[in-house]
PDB file of C-alpha atoms in Angstrom:
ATOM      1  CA  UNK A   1      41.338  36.964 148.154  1.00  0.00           C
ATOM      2  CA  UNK A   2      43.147  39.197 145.368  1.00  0.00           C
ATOM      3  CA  UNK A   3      46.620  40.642 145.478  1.00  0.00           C
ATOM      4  CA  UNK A   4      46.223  44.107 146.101  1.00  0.00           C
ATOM      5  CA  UNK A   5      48.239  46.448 143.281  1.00  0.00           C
ATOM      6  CA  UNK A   6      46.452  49.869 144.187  1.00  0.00           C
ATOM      7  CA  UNK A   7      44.761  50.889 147.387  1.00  0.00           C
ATOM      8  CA  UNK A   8      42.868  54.609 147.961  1.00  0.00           C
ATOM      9  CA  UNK A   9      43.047  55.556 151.361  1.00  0.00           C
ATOM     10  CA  UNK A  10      40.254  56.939 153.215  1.00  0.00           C
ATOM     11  CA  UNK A  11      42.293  60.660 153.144  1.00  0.00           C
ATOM     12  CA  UNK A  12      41.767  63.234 151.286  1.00  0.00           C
ATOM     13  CA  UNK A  13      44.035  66.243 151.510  1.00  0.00           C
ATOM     14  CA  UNK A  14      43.541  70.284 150.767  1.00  0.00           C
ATOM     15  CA  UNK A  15      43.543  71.177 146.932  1.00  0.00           C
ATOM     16  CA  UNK A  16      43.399  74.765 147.252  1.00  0.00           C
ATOM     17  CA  UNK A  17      46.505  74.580 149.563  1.00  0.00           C
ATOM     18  CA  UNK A  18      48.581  72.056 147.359  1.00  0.00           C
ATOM     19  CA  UNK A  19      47.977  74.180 144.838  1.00  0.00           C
ATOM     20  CA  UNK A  20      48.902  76.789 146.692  1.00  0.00           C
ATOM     21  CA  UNK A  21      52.426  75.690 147.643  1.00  0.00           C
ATOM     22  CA  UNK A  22      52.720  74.305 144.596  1.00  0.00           C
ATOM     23  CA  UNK A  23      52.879  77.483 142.836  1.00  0.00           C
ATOM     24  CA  UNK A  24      55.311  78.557 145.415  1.00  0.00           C
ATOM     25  CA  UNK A  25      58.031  76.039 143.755  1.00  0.00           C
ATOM     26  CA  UNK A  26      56.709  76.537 139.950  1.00  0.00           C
ATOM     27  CA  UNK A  27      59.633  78.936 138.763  1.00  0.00           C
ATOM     28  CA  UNK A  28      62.307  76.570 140.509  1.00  0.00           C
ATOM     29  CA  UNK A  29      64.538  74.060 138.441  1.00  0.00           C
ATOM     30  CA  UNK A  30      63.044  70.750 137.578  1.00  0.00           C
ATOM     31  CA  UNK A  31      64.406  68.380 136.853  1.00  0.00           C
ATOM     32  CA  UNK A  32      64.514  66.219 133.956  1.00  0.00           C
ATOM     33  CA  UNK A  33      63.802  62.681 134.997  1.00  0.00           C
ATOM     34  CA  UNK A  34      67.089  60.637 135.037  1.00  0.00           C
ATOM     35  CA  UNK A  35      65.559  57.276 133.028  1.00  0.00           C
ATOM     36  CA  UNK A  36      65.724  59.201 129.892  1.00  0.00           C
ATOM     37  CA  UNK A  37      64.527  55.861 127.954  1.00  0.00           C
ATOM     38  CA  UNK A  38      61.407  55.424 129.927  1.00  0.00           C
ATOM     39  CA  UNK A  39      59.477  58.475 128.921  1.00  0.00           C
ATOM     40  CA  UNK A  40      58.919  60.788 125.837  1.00  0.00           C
ATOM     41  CA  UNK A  41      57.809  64.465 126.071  1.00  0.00           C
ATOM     42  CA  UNK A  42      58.616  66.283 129.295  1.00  0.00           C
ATOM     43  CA  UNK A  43      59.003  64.319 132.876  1.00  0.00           C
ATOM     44  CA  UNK A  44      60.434  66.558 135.368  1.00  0.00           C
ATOM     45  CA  UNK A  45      60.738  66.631 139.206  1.00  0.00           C
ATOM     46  CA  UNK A  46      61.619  68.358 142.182  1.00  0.00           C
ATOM     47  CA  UNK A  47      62.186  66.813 145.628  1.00  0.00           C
ATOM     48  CA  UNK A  48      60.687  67.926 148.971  1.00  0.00           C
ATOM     49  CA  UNK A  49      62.918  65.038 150.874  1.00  0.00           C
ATOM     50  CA  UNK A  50      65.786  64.218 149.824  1.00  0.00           C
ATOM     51  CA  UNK A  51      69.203  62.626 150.947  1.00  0.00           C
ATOM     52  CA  UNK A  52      71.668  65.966 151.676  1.00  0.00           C
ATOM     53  CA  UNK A  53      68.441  67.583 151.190  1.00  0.00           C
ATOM     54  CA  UNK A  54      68.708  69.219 147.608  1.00  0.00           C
ATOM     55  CA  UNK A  55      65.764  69.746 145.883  1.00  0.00           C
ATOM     56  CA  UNK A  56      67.366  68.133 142.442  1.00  0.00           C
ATOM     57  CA  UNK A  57      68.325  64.989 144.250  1.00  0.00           C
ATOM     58  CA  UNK A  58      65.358  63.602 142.520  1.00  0.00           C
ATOM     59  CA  UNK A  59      66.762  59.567 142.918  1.00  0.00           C
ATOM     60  CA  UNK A  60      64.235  57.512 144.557  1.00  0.00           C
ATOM     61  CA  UNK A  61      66.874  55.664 146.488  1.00  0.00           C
ATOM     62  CA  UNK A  62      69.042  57.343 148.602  1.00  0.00           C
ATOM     63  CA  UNK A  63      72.658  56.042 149.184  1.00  0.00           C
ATOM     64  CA  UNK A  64      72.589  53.631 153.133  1.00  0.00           C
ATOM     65  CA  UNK A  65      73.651  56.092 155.264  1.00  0.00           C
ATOM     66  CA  UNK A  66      72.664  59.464 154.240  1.00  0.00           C
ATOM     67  CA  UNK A  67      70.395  61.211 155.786  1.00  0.00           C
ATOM     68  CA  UNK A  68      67.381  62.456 154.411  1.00  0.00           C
ATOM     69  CA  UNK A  69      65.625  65.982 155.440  1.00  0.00           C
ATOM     70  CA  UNK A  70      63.707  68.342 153.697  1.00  0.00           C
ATOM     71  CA  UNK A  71      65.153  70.426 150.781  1.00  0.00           C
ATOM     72  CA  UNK A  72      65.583  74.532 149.978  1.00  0.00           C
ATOM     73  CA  UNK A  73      62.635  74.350 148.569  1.00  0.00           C
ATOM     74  CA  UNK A  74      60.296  73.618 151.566  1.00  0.00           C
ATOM     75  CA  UNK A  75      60.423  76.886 153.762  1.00  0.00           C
ATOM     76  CA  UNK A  76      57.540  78.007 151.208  1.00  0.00           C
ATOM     77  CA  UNK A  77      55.485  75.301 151.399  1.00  0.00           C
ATOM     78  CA  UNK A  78      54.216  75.194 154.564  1.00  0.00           C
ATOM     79  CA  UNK A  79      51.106  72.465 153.617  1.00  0.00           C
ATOM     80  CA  UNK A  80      53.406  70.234 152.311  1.00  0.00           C
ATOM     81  CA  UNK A  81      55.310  70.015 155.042  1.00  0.00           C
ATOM     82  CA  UNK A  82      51.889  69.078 156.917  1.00  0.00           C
ATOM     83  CA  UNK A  83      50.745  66.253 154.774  1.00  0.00           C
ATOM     84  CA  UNK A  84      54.065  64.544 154.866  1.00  0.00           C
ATOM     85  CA  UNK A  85      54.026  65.256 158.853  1.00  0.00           C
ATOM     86  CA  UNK A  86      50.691  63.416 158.894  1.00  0.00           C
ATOM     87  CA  UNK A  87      52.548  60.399 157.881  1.00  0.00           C
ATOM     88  CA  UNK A  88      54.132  58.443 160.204  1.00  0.00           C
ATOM     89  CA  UNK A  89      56.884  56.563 158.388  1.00  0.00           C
ATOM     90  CA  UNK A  90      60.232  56.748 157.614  1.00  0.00           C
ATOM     91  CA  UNK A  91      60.296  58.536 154.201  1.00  0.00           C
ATOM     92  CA  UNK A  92      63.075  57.629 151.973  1.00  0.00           C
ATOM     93  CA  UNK A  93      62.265  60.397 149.727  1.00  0.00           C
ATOM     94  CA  UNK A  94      59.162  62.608 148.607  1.00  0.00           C
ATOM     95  CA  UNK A  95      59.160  64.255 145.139  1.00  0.00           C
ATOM     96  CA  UNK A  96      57.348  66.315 142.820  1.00  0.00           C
ATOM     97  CA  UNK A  97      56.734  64.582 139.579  1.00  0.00           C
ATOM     98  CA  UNK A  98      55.428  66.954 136.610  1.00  0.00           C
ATOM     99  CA  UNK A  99      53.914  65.287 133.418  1.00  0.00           C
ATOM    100  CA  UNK A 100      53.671  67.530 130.853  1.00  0.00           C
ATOM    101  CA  UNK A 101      50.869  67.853 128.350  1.00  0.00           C
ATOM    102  CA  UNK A 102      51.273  64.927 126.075  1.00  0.00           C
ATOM    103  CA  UNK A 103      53.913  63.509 127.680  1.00  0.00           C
ATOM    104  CA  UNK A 104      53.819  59.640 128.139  1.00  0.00           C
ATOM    105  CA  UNK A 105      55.862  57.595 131.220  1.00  0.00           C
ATOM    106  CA  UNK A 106      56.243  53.962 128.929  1.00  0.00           C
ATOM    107  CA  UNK A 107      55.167  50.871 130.217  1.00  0.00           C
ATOM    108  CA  UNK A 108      57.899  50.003 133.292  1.00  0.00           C
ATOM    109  CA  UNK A 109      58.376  48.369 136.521  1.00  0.00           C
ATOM    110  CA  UNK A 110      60.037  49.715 139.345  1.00  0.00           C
ATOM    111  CA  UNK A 111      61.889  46.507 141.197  1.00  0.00           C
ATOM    112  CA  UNK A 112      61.021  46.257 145.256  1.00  0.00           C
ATOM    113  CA  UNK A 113      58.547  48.788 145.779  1.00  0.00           C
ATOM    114  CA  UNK A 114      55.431  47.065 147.257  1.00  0.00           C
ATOM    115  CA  UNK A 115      54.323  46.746 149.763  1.00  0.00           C
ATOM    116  CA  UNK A 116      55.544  43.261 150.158  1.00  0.00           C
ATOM    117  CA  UNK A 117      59.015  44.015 150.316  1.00  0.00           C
ATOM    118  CA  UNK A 118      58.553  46.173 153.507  1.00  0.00           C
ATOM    119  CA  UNK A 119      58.784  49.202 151.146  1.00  0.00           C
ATOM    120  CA  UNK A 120      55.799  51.389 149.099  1.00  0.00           C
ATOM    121  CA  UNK A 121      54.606  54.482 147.359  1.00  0.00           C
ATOM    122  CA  UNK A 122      52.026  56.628 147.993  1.00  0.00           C
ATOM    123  CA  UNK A 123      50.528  59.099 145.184  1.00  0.00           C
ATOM    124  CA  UNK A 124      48.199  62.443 146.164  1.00  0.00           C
ATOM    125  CA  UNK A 125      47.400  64.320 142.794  1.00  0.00           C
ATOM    126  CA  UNK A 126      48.159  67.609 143.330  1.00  0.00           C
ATOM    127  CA  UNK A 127      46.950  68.951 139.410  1.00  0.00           C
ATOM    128  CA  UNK A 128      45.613  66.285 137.196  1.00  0.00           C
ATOM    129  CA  UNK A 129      43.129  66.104 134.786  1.00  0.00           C
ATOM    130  CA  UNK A 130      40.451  63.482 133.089  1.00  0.00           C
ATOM    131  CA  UNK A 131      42.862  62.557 130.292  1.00  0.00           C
ATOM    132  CA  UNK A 132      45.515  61.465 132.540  1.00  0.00           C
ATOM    133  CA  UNK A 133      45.986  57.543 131.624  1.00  0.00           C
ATOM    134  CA  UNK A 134      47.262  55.457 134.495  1.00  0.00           C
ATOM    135  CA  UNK A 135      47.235  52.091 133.300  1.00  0.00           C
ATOM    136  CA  UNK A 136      48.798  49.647 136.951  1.00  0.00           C
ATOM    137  CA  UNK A 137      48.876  45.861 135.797  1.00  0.00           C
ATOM    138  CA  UNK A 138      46.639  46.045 133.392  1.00  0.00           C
ATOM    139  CA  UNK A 139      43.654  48.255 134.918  1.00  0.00           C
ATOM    140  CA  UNK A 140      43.589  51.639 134.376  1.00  0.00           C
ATOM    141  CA  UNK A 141      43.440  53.814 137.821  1.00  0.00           C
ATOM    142  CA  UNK A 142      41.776  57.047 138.308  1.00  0.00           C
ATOM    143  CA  UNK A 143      43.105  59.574 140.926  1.00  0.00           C
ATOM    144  CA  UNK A 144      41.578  62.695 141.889  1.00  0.00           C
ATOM    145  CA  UNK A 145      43.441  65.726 143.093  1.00  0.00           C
ATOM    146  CA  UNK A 146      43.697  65.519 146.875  1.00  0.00           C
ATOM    147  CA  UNK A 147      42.983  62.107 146.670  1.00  0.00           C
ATOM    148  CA  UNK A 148      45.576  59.503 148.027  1.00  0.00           C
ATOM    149  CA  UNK A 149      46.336  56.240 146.825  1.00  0.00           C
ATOM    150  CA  UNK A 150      49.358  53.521 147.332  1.00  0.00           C
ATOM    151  CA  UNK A 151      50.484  52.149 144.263  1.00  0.00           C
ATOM    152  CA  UNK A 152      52.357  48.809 143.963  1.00  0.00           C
ATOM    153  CA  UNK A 153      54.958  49.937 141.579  1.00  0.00           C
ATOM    154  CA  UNK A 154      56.904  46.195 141.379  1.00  0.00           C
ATOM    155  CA  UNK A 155      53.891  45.763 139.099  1.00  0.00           C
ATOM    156  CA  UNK A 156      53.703  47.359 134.920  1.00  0.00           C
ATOM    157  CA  UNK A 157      52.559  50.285 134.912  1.00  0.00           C
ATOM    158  CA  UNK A 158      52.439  53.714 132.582  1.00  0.00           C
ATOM    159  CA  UNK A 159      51.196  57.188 132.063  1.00  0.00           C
ATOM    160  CA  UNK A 160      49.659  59.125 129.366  1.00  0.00           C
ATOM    161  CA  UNK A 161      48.923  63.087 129.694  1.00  0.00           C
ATOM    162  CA  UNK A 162      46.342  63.171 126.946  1.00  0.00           C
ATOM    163  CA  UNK A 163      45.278  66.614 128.469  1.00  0.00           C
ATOM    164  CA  UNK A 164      45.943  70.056 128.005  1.00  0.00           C
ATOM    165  CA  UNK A 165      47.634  70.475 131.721  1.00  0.00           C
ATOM    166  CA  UNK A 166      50.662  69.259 133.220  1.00  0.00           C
ATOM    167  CA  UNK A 167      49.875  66.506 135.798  1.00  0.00           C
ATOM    168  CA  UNK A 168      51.572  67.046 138.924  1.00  0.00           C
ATOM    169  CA  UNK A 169      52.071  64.353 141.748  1.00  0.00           C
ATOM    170  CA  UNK A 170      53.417  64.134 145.384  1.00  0.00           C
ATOM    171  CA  UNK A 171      55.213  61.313 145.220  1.00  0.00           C
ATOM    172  CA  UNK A 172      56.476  59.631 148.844  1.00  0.00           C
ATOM    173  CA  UNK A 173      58.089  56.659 149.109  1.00  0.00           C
ATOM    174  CA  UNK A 174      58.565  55.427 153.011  1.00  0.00           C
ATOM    175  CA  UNK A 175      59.558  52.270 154.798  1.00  0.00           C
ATOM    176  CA  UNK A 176      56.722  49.595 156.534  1.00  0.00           C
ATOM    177  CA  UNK A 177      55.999  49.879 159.859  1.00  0.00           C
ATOM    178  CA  UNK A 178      53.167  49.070 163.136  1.00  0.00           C
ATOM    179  CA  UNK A 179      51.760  52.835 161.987  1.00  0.00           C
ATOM    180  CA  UNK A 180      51.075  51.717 158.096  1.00  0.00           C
ATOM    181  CA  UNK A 181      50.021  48.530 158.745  1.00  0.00           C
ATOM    182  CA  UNK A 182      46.873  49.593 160.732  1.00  0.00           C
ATOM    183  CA  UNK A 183      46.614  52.091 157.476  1.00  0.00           C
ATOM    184  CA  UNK A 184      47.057  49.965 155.119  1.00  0.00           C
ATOM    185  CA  UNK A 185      44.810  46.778 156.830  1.00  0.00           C
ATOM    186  CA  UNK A 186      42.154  49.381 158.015  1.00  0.00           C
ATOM    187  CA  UNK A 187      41.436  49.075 154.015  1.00  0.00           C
ATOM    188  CA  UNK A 188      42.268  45.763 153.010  1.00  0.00           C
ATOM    189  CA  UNK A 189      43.176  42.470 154.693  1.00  0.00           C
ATOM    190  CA  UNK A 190      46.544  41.748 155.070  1.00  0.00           C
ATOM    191  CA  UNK A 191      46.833  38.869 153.092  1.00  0.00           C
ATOM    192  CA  UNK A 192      45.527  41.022 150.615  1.00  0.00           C
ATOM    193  CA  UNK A 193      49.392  41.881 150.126  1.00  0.00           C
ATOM    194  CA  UNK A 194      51.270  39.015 150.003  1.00  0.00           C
ATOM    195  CA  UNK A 195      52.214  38.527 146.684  1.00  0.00           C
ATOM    196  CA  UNK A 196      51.517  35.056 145.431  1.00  0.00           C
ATOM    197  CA  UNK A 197      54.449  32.578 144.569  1.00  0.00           C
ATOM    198  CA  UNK A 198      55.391  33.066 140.958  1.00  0.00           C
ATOM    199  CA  UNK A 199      58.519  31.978 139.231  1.00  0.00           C
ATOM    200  CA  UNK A 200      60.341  34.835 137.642  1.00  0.00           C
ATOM    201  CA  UNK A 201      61.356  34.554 133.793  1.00  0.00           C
ATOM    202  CA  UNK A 202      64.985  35.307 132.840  1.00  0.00           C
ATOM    203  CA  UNK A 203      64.159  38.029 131.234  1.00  0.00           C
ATOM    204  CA  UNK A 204      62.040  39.888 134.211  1.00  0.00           C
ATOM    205  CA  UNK A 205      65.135  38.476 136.460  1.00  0.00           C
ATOM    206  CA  UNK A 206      68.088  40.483 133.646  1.00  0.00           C
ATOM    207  CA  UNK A 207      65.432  43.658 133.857  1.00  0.00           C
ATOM    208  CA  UNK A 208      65.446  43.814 137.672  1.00  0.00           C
ATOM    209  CA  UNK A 209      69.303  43.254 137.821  1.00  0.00           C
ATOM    210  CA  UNK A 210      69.392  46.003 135.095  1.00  0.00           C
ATOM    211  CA  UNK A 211      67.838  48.568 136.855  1.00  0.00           C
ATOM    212  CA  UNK A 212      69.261  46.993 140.733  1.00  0.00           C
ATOM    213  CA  UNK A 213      73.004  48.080 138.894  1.00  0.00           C
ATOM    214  CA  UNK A 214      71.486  51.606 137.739  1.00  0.00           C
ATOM    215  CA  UNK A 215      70.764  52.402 141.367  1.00  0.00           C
ATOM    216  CA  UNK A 216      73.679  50.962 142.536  1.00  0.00           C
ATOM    217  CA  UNK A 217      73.265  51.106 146.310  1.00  0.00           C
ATOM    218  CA  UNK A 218      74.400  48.455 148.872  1.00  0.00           C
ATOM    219  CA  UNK A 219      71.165  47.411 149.072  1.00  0.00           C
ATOM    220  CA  UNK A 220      70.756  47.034 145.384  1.00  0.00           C
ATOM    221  CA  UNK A 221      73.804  45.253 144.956  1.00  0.00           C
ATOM    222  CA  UNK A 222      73.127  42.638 147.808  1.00  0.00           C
ATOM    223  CA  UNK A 223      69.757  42.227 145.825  1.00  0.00           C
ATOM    224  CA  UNK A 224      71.366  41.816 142.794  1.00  0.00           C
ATOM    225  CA  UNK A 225      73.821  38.660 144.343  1.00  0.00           C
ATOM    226  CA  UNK A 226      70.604  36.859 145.442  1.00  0.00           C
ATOM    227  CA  UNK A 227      69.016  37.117 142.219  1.00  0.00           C
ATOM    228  CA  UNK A 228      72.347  36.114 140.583  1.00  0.00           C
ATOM    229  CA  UNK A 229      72.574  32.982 143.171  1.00  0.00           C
ATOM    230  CA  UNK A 230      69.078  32.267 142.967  1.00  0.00           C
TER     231      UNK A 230
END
């Protein structure tokens, strides 16, 4: 048995039509990614789903009560709207995220987003290339365009565009439920996902309470009084 960090799922989705409504949202605004710290070069996004449903609400965690639906940008992008359809989950957001050329994401956690916590994030490469370097817990992952893979981000990970392309994801996050379980355990055995007992360091418990205050939702907050208590 071995905690699972990254899963590909036995989908595979359209290139050519990705690509297709990709190019559709290409002159739009992106936006700059808001944890300026975290990256250097150019990390920019756009969102598909979003709370209020603006495409630059890029934050991956909406505010408890607002609703989101899908954005301006998504009357083009008509394939899109059919892979996240295929998916049947609550999604809590679904973004864009561009990568320049030789632009690196540095080495980061992102705090309650595995499966695990009832929570995850899925990844289809819309343009990549062979010199992306995704580097997940120590173990560097290799995604192919159309591919689609979950990706435990509670665990380190980082990105280096070492190519001559922007790389350009579809990034959904969604909540657990009966429907993703038979996904997810069609693949893998569920105690494949439960995270073995570990005792967290001060400093990983200041970096999650660090980034829990960033976000600032009622969620986040509540989170942040256990770990305080704890």
């Amino acid at each position: 048995m071995a905690f699972i960090t990254s899963l590909r799922f036995p989908l595979n989705f359209d290139v050519k039509r990705l690509q297709t409504d990709l190019q559709h949202v290409l002159q739009h605004n992106w936006v700059a990614h808001y944890n300026k710290g975290a990256y250097s070069g150019n990390w920019t996004s756009l969102a598909l789903l979003s709370a209020g449903g603006s495409s630059a609400a890029i934050n991956a965690m909406p505010q408890d009560g607002e609703q989101v639906i899908e954005t301006e940008i998504m009357s083009g992008c008509a394939y899109f709207r059919e892979v996240l359809s295929s998916f049947q989950f609550e999604k809590t957001t679904a973004r864009l995220l561009s990568l320049e050329a030789g632009a690196e994401i540095k080495p980061h956690k992102d705090y309650c987003l595995g499966y695990e916590d009832g929570v995850f994030r899925l990844h289809i490469p819309v343009v990549t290339n062979p010199d992306v370097e995704f580097i997940l817990a120590g173990e560097r992952v290799i995604m192919e365009e159309g591919s689609c893979w979950y990706i435990n981000a509670n665990e380190e990970h980082s990105v280096a565009n070492r190519g001559t392309e922007n790389r350009i994801h579809l990034v959904i996050d969604g909540k657990r439920n009966t429907w993703t379980d038979e996904l997810f355990f069609s693949v893998a055995p569920e105690a494949d996902f439960i995270r073995p007992e570990k005792e967290m360091s001060n400093k990983e418990k200041l970096a999650m309470i660090a980034e829990l205050e960033r976000l600032g939702t009622p969620i986040a907050l509540e989170l942040i009084q256990q770990l305080k208590e704890g």
